[in-house]
XYZ file of C-alpha atoms in Angstrom:
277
model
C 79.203 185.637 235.992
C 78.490 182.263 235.774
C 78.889 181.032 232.464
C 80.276 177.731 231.021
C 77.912 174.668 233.203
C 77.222 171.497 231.612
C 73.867 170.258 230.564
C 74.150 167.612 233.546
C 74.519 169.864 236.467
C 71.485 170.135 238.492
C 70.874 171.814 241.524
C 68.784 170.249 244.571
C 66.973 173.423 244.973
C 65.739 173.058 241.526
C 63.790 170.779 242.550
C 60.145 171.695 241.224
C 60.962 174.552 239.567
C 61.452 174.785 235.760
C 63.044 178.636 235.938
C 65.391 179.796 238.950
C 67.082 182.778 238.237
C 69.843 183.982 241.278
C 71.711 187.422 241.602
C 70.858 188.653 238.473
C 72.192 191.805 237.141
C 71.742 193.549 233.930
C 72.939 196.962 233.154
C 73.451 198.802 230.002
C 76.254 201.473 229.828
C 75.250 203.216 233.087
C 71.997 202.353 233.630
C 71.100 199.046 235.969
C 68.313 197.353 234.921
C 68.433 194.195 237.719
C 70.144 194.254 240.332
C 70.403 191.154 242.506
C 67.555 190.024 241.195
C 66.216 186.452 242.283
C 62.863 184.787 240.794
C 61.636 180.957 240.916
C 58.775 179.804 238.349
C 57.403 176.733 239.364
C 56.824 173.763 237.191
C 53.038 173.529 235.623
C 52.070 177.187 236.617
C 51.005 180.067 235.074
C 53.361 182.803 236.136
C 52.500 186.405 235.744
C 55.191 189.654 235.722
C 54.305 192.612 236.169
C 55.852 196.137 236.336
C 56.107 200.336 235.813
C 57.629 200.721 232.364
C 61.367 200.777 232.138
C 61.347 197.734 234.881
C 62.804 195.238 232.514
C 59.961 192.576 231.738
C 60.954 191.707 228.174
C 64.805 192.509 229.192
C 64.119 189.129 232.174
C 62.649 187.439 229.738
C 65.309 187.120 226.876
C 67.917 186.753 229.611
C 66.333 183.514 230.746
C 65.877 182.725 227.119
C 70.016 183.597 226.527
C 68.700 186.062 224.193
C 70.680 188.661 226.552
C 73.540 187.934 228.847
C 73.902 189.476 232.389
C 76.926 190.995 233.811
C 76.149 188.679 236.395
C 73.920 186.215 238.261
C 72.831 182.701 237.031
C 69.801 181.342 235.431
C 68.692 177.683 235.029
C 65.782 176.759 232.739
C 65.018 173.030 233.433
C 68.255 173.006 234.900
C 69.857 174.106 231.910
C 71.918 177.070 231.621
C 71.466 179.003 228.809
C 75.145 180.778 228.666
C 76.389 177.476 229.298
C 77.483 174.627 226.420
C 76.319 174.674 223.107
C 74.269 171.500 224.209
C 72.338 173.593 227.090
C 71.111 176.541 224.941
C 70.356 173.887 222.712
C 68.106 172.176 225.378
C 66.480 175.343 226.331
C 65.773 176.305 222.730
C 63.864 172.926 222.247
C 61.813 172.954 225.323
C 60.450 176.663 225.498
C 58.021 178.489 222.903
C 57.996 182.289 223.205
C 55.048 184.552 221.525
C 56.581 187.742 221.143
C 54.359 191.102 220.647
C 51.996 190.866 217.585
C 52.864 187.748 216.735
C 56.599 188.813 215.419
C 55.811 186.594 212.374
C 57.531 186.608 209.299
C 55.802 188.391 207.057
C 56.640 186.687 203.430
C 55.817 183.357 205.219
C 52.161 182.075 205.271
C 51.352 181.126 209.006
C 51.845 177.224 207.813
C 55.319 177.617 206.942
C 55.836 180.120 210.068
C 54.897 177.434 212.319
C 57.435 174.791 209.724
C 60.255 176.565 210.664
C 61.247 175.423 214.201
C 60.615 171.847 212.805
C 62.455 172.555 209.935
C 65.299 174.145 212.127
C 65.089 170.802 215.083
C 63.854 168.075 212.985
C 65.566 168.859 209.490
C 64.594 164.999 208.674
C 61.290 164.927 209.235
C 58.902 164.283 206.105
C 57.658 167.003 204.682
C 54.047 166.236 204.532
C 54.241 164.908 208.038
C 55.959 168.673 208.723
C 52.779 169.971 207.131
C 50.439 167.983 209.044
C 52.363 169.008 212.496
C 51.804 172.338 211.622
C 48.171 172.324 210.587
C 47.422 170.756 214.076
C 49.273 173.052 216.093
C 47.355 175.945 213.541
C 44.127 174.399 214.866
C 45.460 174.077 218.521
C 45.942 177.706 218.798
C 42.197 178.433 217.765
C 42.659 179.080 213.733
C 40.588 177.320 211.375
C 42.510 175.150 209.268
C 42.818 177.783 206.121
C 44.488 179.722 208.051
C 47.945 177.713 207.179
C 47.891 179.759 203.484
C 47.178 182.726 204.672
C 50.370 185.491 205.028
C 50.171 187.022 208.353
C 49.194 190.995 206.508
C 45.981 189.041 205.905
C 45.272 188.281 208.821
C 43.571 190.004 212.612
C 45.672 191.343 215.222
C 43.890 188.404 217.444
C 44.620 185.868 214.586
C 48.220 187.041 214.289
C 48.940 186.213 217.675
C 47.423 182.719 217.723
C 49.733 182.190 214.568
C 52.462 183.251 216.706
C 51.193 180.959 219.121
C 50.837 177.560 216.904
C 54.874 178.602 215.912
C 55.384 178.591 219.579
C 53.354 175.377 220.399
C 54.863 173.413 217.161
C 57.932 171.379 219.553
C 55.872 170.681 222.193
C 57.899 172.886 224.491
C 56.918 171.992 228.089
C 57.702 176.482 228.832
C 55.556 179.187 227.108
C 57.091 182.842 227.620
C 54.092 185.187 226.433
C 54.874 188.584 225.739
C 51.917 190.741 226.679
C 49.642 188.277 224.612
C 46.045 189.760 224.989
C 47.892 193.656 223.956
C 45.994 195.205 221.575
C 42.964 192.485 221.721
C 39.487 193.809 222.384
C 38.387 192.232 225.802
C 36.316 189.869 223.852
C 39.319 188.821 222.047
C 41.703 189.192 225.172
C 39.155 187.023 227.235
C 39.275 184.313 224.676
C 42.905 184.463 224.593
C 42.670 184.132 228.676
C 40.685 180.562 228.377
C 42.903 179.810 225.265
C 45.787 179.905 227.020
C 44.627 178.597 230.123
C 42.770 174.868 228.731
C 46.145 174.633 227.010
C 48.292 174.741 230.383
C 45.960 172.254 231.787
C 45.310 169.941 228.326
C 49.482 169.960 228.080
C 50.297 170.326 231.291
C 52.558 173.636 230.646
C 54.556 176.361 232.549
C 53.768 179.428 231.325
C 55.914 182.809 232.220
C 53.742 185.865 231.052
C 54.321 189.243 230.949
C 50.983 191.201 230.808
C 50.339 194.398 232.386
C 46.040 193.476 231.877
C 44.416 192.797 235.039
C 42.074 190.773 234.055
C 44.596 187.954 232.508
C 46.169 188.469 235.851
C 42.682 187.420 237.981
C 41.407 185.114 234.981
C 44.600 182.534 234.967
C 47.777 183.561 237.221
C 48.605 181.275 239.817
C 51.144 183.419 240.761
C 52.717 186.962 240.125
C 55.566 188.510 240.447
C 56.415 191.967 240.657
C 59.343 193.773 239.329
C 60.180 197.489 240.795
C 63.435 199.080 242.293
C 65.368 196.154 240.081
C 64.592 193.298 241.954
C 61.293 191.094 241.979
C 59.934 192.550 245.136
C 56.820 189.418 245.547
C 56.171 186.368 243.708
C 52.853 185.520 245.455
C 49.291 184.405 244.526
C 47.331 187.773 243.901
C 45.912 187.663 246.981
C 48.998 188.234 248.973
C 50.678 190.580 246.410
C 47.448 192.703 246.804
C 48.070 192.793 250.244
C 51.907 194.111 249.703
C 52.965 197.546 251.204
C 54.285 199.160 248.372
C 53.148 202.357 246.749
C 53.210 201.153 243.395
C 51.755 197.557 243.958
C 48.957 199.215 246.259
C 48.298 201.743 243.219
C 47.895 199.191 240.492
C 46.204 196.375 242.278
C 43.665 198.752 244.203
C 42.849 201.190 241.783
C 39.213 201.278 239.469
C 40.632 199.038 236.937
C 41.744 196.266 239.511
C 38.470 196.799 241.548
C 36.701 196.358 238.190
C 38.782 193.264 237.216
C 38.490 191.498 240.932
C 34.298 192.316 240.580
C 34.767 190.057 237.811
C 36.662 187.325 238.842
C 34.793 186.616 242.082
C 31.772 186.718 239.610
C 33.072 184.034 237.431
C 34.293 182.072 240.310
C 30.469 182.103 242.027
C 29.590 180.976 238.484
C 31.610 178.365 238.348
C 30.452 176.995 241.635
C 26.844 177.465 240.879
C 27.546 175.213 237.751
């Protein structure tokens, strides 16, 4: 594999894309997660991946981050390779925010000093109270009133955990967002207001968004495109509308069954209503 690039090796066919991953393959002990798997996410887009279970979602995901190295393949994340130089992961761990699963918080921290600690860790010099200040804004940003900064995260909703977790994610300004099945365990009022949260934010900060989700709805509400993971490879990365169309047993299963007919009904409904306004 692929490993030591410097941070100022770009490729031409990068070009528009802030994540291009190539030939990737992850296996553990016998079993082969990826195999030859090849994925582009382009720049300012909301990318959705989807997948059975045991398809490796979360497993891409922390590879791209360089949270898991392949056996082999290569990954670039605005051109920067994260099993490269100690300057490249650096690069990549300033310019991405990730919202793990319920928030992943830590728990003896209030949600203020949660969302401290990647200044603290990439701007040790910065003034405290302007720290503090950062923080409360990117608390706000993420749909919390302002209280919420002294508040420990066991006080706090499932919903209002994961905005905390994603204020810490917003709090450098990353120009990436990798969401970890963000609107899990949300009610669908909650999960639609996480949907339009995440959605005014893309456009208000113009980000690129990789999202793991296996909710239909998110997938119809905000996914420009989606990409689907089965038989170890990414076998479309398509608007919906194509990957509905894709011959596949499983893609055919999940994107024509009730609970996609039910989440399409309501798409094209808020897509008349949005043209009627």
């Amino acid at each position: 594999m692929e490993k030591h690039r410097t941070t100022t090796e770009h490729h031409d066919d990068d070009a528009g894309l802030a994540i291009r991953v190539r030939g990737l393959v992850n296996r553990f002990g016998a079993q082969v997660v990826h195999d030859d798997l090849d994925l582009d996410v382009r720049t300012g887009e909301i990318q959705g991946i989807v997948g059975g279970s045991g398809t490796g979602k979360s497993v891409l995901m922390r590879t791209i981050l360089g949270l898991n190295e392949p056996a082999a393949g290569s990954v670039r994340v605005l051109g920067h390779n994260p099993f490269g130089s100690s300057a490249d992961r650096h690069a990549i761990e300033r310019n991405t925010g990730v919202l793990f699963q319920d928030g992943a918080l830590f728990s003896s921290l209030t949600v203020g000093e949660n969302v401290e600690v990647p200044l603290k860790e990439h701007h040790p010099d910065l003034d405290p109270r302007i720290r503090k200040e950062l923080a409360l804004l990117k608390v706000k940003l993420a749909g919390l009133p302002a209280d919420a900064v002294a508040k420990l995260p066991s006080q706090l909703s499932g919903g209002m955990r994961k905005r905390a977790g994603l204020a810490r994610a917003l709090a450098l300004d990353p120009p990436i967002l990798f969401l970890d099945e963000p609107t899990a365990g949300l009610d669908p009022i909650g999960a639609s207001q996480f949907d339009e949260l995440i959605l005014t934010l893309k456009h208000a900060l113009g980000l690129t968004v990789f999202l793991i989700t296996h909710d239909l709805d998110t997938l119809y509400a905000i996914c420009d495109r989606v990409a689907v993971l089965a038989d170890r490879k990414v076998l479309i990365n398509a608007p919906l509308s194509e990957v509905e169309r894709y011959d596949q047993p499983w893609v055919q299963e999940y994107f024509h069954g009730p609970r996609a007919r039910a989440a399409q009904t309501i798409h094209l409904r808020n897509l008349t209503d949005h043209t009627v306004g």
